[in-house]
XYZ file of N, CA, C and O in Angstrom:
768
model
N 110.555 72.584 69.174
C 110.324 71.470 70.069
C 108.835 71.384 70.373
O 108.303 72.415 70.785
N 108.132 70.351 70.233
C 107.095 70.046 70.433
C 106.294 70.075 72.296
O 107.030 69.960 73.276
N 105.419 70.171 72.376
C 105.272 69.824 73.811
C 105.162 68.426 74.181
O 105.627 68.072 75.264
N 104.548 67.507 73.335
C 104.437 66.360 73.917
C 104.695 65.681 72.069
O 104.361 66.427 71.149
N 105.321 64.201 71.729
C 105.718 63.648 71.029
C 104.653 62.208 71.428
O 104.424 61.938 72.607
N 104.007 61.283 70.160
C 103.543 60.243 70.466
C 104.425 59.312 69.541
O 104.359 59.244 68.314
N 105.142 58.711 70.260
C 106.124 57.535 69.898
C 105.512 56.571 68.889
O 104.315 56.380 69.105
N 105.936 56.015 68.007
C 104.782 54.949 66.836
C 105.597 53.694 66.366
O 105.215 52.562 66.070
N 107.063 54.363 66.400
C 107.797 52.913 66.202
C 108.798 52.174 67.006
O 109.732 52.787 67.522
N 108.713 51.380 67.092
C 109.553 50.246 68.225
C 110.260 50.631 68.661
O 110.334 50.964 69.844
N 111.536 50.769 67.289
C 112.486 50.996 67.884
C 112.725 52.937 68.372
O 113.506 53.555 69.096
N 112.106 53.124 67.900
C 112.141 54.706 68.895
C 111.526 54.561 70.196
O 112.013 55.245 71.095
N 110.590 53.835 70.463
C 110.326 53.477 71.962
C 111.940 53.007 72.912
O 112.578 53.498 73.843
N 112.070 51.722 71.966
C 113.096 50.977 72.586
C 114.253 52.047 73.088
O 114.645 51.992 74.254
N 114.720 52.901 72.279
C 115.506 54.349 72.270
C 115.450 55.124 73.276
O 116.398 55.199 74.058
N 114.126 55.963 73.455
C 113.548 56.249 74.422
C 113.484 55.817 76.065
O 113.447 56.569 77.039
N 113.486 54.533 76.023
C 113.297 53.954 77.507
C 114.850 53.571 77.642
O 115.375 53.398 78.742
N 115.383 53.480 76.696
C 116.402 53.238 77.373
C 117.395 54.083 78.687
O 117.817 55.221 78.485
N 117.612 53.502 79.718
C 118.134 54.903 80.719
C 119.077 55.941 80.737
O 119.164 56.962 81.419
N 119.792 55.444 79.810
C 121.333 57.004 79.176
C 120.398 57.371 78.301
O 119.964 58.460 78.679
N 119.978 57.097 77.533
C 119.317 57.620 76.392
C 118.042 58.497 76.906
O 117.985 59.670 76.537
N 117.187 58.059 77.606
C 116.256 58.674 78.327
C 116.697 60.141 79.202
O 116.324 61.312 79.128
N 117.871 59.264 80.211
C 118.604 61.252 80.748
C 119.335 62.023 79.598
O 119.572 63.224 79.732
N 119.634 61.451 78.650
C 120.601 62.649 77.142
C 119.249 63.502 77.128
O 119.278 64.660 77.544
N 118.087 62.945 76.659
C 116.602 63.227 76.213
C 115.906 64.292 77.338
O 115.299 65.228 76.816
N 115.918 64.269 78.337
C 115.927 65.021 79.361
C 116.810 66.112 79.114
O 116.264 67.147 78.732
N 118.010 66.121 79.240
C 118.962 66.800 79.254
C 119.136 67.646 78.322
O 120.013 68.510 78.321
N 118.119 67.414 77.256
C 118.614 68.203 75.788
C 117.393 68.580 75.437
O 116.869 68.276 74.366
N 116.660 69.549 76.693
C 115.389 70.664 76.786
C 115.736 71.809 76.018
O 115.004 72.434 75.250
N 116.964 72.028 76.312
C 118.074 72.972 75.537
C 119.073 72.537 74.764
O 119.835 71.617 75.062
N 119.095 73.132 73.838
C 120.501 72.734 73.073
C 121.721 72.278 73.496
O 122.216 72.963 74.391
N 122.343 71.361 73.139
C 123.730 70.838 73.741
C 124.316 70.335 72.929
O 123.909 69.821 71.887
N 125.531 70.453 73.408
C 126.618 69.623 72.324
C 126.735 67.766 73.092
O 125.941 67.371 73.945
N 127.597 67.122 72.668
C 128.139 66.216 73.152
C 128.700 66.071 73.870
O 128.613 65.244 74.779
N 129.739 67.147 73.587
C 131.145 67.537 74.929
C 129.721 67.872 76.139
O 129.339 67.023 76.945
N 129.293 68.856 76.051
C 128.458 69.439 76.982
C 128.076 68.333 77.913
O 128.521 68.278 79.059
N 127.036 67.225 77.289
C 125.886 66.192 77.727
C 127.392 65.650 78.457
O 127.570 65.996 79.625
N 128.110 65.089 78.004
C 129.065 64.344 78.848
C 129.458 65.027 80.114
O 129.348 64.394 81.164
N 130.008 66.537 80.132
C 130.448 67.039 81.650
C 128.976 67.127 82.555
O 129.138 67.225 83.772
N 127.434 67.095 82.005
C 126.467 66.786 82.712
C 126.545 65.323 83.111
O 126.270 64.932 84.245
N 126.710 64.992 82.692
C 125.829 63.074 82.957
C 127.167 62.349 83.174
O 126.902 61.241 83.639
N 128.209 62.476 83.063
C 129.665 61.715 83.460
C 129.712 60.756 82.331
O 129.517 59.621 82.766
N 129.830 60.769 81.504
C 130.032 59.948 80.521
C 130.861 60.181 79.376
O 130.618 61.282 78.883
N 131.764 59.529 78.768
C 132.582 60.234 78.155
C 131.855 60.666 76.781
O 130.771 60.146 76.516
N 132.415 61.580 75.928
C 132.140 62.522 75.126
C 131.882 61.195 73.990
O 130.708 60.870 73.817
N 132.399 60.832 73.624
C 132.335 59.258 72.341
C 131.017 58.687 72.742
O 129.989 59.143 72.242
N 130.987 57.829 73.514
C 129.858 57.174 74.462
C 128.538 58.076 73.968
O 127.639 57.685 73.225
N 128.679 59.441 74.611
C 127.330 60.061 74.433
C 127.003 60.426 72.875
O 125.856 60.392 72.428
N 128.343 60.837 71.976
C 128.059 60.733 70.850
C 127.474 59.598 70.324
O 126.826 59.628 69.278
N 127.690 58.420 71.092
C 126.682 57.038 69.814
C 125.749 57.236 70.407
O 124.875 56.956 69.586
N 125.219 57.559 71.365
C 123.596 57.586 71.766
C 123.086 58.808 71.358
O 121.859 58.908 71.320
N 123.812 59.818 71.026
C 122.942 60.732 70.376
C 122.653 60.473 68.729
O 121.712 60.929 68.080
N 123.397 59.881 68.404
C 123.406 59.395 66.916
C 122.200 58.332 67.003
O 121.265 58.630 66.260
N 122.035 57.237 67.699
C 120.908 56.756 67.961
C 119.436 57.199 67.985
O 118.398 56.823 67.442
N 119.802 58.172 68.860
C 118.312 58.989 69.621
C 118.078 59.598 67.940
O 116.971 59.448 67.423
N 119.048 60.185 67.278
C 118.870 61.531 66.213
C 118.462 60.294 65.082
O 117.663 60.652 64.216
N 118.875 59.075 65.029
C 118.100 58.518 63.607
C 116.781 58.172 64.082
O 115.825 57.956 63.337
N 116.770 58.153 64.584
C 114.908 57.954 65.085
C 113.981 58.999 65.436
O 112.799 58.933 65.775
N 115.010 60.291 65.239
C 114.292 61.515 65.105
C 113.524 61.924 66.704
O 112.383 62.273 67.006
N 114.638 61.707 67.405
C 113.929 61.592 68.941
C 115.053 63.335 69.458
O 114.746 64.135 70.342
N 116.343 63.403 68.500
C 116.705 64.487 68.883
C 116.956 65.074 67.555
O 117.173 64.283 66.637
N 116.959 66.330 67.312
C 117.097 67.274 65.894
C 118.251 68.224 66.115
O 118.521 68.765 67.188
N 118.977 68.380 64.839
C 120.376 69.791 64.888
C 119.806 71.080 65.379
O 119.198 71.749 64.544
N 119.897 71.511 66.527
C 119.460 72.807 66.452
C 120.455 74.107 66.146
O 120.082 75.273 66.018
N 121.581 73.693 66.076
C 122.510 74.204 65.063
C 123.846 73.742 65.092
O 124.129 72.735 65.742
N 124.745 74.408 64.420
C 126.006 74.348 64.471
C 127.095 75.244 64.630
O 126.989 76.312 64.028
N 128.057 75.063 65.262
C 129.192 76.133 65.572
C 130.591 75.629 65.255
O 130.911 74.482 65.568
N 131.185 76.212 64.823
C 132.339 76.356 63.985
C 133.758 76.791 65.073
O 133.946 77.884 65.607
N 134.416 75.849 65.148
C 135.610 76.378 66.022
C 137.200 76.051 65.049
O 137.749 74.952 64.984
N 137.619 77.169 64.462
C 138.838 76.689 64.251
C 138.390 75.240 62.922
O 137.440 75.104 62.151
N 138.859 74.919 63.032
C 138.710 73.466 61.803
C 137.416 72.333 62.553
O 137.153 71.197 62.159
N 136.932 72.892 63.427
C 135.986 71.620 64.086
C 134.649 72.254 63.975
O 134.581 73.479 64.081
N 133.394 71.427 63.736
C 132.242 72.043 64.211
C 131.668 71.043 65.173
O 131.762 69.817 65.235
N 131.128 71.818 65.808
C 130.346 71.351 66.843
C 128.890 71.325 66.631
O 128.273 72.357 66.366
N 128.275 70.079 66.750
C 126.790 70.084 66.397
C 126.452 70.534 67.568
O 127.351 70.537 68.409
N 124.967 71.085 68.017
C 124.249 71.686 69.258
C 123.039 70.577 68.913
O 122.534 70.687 67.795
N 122.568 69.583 69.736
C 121.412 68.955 69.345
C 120.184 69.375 70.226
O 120.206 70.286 71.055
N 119.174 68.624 69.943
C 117.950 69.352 71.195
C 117.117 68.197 70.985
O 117.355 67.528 69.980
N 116.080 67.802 71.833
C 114.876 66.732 71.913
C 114.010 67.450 70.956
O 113.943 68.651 70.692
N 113.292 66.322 70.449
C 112.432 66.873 69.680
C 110.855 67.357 70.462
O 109.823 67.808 69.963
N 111.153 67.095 71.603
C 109.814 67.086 72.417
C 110.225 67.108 73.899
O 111.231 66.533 74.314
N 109.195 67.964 74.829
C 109.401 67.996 75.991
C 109.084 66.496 76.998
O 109.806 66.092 77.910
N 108.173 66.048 76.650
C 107.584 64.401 76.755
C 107.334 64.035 75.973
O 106.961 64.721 75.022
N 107.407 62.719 75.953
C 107.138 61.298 75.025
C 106.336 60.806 75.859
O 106.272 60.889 77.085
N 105.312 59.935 74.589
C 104.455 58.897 75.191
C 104.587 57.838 74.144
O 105.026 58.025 73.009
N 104.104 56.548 74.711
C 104.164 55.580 73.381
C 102.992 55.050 72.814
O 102.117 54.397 73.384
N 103.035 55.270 72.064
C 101.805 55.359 71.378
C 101.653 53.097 71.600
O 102.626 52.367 71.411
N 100.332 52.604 71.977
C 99.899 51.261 72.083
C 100.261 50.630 71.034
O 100.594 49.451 71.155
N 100.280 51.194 69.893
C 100.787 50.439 68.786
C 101.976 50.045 68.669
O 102.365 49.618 67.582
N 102.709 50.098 69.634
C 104.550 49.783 69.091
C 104.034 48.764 70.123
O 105.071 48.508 70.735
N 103.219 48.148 70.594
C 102.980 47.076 71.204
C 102.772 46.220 70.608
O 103.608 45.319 70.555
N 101.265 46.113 69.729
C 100.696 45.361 69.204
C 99.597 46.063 68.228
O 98.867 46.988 68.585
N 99.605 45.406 66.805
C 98.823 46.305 66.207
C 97.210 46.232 66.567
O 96.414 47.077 66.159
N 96.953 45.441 67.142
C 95.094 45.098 67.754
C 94.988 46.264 69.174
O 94.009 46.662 69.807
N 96.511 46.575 69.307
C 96.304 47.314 70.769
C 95.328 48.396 70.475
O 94.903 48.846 69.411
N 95.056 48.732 71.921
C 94.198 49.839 71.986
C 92.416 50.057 71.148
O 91.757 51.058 70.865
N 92.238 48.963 71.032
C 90.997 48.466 70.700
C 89.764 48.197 71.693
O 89.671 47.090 72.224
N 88.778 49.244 71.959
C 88.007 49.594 72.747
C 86.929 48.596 72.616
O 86.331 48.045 73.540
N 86.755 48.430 71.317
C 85.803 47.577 70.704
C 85.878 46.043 70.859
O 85.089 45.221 70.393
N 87.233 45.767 71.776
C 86.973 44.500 72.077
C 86.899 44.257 73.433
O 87.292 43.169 73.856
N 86.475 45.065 74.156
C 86.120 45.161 75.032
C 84.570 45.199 75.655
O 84.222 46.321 76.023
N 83.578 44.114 75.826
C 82.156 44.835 75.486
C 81.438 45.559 76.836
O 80.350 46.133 76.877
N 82.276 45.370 77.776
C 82.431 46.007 79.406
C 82.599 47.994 79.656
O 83.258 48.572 80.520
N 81.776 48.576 78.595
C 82.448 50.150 78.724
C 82.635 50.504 80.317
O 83.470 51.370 80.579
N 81.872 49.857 81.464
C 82.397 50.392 82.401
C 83.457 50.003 83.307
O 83.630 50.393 84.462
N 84.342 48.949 82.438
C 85.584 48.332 82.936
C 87.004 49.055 82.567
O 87.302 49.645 81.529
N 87.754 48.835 83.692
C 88.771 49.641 83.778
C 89.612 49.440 82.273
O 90.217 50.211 81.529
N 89.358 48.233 82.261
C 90.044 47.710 80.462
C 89.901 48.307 79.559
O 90.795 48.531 78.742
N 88.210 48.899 79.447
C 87.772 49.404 78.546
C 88.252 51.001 78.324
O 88.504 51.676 77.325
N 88.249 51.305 80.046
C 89.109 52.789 79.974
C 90.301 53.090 79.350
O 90.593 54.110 78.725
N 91.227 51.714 79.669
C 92.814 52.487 79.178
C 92.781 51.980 77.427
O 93.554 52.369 76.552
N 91.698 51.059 77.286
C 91.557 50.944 75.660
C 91.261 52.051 75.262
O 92.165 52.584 74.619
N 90.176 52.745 75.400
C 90.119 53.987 74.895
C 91.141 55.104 75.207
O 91.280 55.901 74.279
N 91.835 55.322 76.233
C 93.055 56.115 76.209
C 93.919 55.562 75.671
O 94.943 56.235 75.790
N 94.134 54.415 74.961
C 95.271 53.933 74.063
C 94.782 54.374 72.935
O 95.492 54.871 72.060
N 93.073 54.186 72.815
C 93.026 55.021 71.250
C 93.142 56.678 70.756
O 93.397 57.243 69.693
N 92.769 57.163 72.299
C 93.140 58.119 72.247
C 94.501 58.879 71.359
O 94.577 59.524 70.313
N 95.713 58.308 72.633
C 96.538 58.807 72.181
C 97.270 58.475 70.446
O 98.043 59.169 69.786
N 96.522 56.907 70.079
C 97.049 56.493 68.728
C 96.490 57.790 67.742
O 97.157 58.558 67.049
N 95.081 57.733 67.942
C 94.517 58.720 66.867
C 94.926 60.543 66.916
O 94.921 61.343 65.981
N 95.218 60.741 68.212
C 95.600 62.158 68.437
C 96.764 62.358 67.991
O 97.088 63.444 67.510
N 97.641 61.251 68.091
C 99.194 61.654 67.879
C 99.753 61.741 66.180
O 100.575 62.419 65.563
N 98.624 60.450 65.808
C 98.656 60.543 64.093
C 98.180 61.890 63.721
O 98.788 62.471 62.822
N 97.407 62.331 64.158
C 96.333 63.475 63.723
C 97.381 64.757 63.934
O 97.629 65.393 62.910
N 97.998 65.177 65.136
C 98.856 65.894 65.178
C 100.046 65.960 64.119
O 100.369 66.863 63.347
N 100.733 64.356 64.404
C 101.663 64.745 63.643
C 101.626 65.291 61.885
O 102.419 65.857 61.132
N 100.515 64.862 61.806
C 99.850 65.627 60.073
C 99.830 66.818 60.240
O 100.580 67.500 59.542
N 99.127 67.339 61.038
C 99.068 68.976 61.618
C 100.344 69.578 61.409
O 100.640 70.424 60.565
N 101.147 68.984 62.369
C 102.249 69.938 62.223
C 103.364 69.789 60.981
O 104.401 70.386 60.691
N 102.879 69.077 60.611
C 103.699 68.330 58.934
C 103.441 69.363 57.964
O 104.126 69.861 57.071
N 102.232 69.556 58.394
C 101.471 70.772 56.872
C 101.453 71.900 57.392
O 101.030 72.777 56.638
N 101.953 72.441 59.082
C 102.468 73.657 59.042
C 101.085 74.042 59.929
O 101.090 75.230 60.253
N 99.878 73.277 60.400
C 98.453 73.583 60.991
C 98.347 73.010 62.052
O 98.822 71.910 62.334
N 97.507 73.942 62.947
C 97.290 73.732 64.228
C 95.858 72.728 64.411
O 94.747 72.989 63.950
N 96.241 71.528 65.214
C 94.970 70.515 65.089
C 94.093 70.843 66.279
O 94.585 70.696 67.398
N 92.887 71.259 66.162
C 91.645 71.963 66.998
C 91.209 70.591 67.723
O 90.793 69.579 67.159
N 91.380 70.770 68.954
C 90.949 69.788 69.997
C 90.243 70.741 71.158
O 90.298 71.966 71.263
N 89.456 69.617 72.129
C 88.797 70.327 73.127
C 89.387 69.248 74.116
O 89.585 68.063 73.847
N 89.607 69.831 75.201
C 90.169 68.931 76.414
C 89.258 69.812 77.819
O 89.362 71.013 78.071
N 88.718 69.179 78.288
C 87.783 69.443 79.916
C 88.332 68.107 81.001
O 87.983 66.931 81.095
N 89.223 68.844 81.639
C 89.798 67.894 83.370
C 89.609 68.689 84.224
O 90.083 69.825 84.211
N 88.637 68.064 85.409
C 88.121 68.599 86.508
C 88.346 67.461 86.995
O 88.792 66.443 86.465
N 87.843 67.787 88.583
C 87.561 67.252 89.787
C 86.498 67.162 90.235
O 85.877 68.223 90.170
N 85.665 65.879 90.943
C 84.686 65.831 91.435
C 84.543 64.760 92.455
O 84.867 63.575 92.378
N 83.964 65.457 93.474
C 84.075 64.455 94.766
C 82.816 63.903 94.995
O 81.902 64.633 95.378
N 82.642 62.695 94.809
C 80.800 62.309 94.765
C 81.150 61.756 96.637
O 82.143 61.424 97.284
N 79.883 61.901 96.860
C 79.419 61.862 98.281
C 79.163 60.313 98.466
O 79.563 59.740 99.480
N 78.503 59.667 97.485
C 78.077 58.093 97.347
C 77.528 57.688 95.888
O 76.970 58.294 94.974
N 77.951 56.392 96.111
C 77.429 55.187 94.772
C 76.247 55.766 94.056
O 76.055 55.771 92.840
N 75.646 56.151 94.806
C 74.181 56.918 94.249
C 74.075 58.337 93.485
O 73.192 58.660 92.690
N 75.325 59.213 93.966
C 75.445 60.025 93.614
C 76.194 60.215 92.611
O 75.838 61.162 91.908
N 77.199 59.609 92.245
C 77.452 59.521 91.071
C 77.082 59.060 90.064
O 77.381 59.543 88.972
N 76.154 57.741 90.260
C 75.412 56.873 89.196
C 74.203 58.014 89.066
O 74.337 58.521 87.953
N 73.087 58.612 89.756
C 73.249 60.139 89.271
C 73.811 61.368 88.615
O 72.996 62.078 88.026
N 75.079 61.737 88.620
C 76.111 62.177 87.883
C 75.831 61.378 86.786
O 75.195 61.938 85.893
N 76.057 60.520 86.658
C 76.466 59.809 85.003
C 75.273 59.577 84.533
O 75.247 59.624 83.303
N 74.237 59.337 85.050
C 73.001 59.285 84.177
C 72.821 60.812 83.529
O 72.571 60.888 82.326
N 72.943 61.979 84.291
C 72.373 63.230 83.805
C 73.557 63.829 82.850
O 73.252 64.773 82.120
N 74.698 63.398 82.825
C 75.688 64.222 82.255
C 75.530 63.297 80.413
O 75.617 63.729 79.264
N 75.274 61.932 80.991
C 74.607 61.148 79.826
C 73.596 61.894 78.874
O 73.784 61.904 77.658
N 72.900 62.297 79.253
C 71.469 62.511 78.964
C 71.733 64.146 78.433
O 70.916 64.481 77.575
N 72.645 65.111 78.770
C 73.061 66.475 78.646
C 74.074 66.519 77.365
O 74.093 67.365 76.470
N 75.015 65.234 77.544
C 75.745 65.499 76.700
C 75.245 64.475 74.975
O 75.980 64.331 73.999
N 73.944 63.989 75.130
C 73.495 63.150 74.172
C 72.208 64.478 73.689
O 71.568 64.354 72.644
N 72.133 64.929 74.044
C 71.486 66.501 73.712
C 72.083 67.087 73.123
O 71.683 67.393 71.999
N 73.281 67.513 73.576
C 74.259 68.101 72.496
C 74.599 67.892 71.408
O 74.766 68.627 70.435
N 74.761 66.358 71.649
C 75.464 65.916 70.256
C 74.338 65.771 69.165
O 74.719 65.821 67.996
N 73.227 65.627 69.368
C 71.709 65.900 68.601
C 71.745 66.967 68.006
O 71.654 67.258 66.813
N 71.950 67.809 69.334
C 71.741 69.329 68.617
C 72.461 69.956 67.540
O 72.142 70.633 66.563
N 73.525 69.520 68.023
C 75.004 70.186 66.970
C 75.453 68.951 65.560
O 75.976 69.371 64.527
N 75.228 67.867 65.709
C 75.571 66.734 64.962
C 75.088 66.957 63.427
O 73.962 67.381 63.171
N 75.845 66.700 62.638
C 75.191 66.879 61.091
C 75.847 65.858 60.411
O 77.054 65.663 60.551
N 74.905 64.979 59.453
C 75.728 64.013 59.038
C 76.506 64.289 57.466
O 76.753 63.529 56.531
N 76.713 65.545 57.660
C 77.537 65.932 56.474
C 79.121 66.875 57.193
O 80.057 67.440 56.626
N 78.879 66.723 58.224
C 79.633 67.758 58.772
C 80.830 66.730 59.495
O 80.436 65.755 60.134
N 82.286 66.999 59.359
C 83.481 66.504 59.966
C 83.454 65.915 61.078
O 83.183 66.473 62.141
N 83.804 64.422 60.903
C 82.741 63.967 62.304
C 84.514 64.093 63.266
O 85.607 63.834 62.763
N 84.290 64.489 64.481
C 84.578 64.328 65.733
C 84.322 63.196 66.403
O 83.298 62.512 66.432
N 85.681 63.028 67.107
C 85.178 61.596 68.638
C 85.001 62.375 69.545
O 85.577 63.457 69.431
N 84.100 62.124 70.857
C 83.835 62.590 71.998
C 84.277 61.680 72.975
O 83.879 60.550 72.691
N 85.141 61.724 74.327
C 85.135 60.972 74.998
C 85.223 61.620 76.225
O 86.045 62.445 76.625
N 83.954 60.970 76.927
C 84.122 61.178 78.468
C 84.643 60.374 79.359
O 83.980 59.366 79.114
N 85.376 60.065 80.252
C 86.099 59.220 81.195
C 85.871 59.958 82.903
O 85.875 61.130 83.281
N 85.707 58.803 83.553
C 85.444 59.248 84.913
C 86.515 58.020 85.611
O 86.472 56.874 85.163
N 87.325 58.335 86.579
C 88.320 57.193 87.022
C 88.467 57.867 88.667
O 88.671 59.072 88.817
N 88.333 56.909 89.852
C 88.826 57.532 90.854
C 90.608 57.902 91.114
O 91.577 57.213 90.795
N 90.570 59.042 91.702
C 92.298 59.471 91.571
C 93.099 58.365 92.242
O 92.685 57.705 93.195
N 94.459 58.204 91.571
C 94.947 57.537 92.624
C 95.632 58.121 93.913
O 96.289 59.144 93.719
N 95.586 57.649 95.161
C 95.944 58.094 96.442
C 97.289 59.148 96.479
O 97.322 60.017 97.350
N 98.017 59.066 95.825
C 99.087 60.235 95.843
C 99.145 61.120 94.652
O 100.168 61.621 94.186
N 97.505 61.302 94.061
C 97.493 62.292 93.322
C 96.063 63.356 94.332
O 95.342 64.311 94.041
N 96.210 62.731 95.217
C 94.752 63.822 95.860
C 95.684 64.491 97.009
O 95.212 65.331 97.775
């Protein structure tokens, strides 16, 4: 099971959000049968079997084995991932296009680039783990409480100027190029 899954086609989104389908998906952190998911979630055993058949052609849940009773087997299924996200593209294929945005310090421009984010990370992963390799990323989330307008437009000029040093220093134009992205967003009120 993966830790996090980036969703790419429609109808596995559509799958996904759906709300039985969404608690089976929840529910199947651990292995389960059908019979099982049903005495959890109240639903009869048939019922949850077509939504797991659903969820499983779209590869949203996988066999994690099978058990044998007497003349019956029982499949055990599991999520393929602890979270899902959906990747911008099962939106629209222009989604997540930073570049049409010419405002970098607009909020637009932010979740464009976290839409490209997650498009390019999730492709990139899922190759990774296709060929059996771990994909080398760097992730830095902190906190910072600026005092005033001034002080942060300070902040961002010098962290500008520190991290355009770096990339001088270390940058080779023969060498595997990397994206860098910095993002600064105030928290929202029930995350502080």
């Amino acid at each position: 099971m993966q830790d996090v899954e980036v969703i790419e086609d429609a109808s596995a989104a559509a799958a996904a959000l759906d709300p039985i389908r969404a608690r089976l998906l929840g529910e199947l952190a651990t292995p389960a049968s059908a019979a099982e998911l049903a005495g959890r979630v109240g639903i009869a055993r048939q019922k949850v079997n077509y939504h797991l058949k659903a969820l499983e052609a779209r590869g949203l849940v996988t066999l994690a084995e099978e058990r044998r009773h007497g003349g019956i087997t029982e499949r055990l299924l599991q999520a393929s991932a602890a979270s899902y996200v959906v990747s911008p593209t099962v939106v629209s294929a222009s989604a997540a296009d930073p570049d049409a945005n010419a405002d970098q310090q607009s909020a637009g421009y932010l979740v464009a680039l976290a839409g490209r984010l997650v498009r390019e990370v999730g492709a990139l992963a899922r190759r990774a783990g296709s060929s059996g390799k771990r994909l080398p990323t760097l992730t830095i989330d902190t906190q910072i409480g600026f005092r005033s307008a001034e002080d942060r437009a300070a902040f961002a000029d010098e962290l500008t100027a520190t991290v355009l040093d770096l990339a001088a220093k270390y940058h080779h134009d023969d060498g595997r190029p990397h994206r860098l992205v910095l993002a600064s967003h105030p928290l929202p009120e029930e995350n502080r």
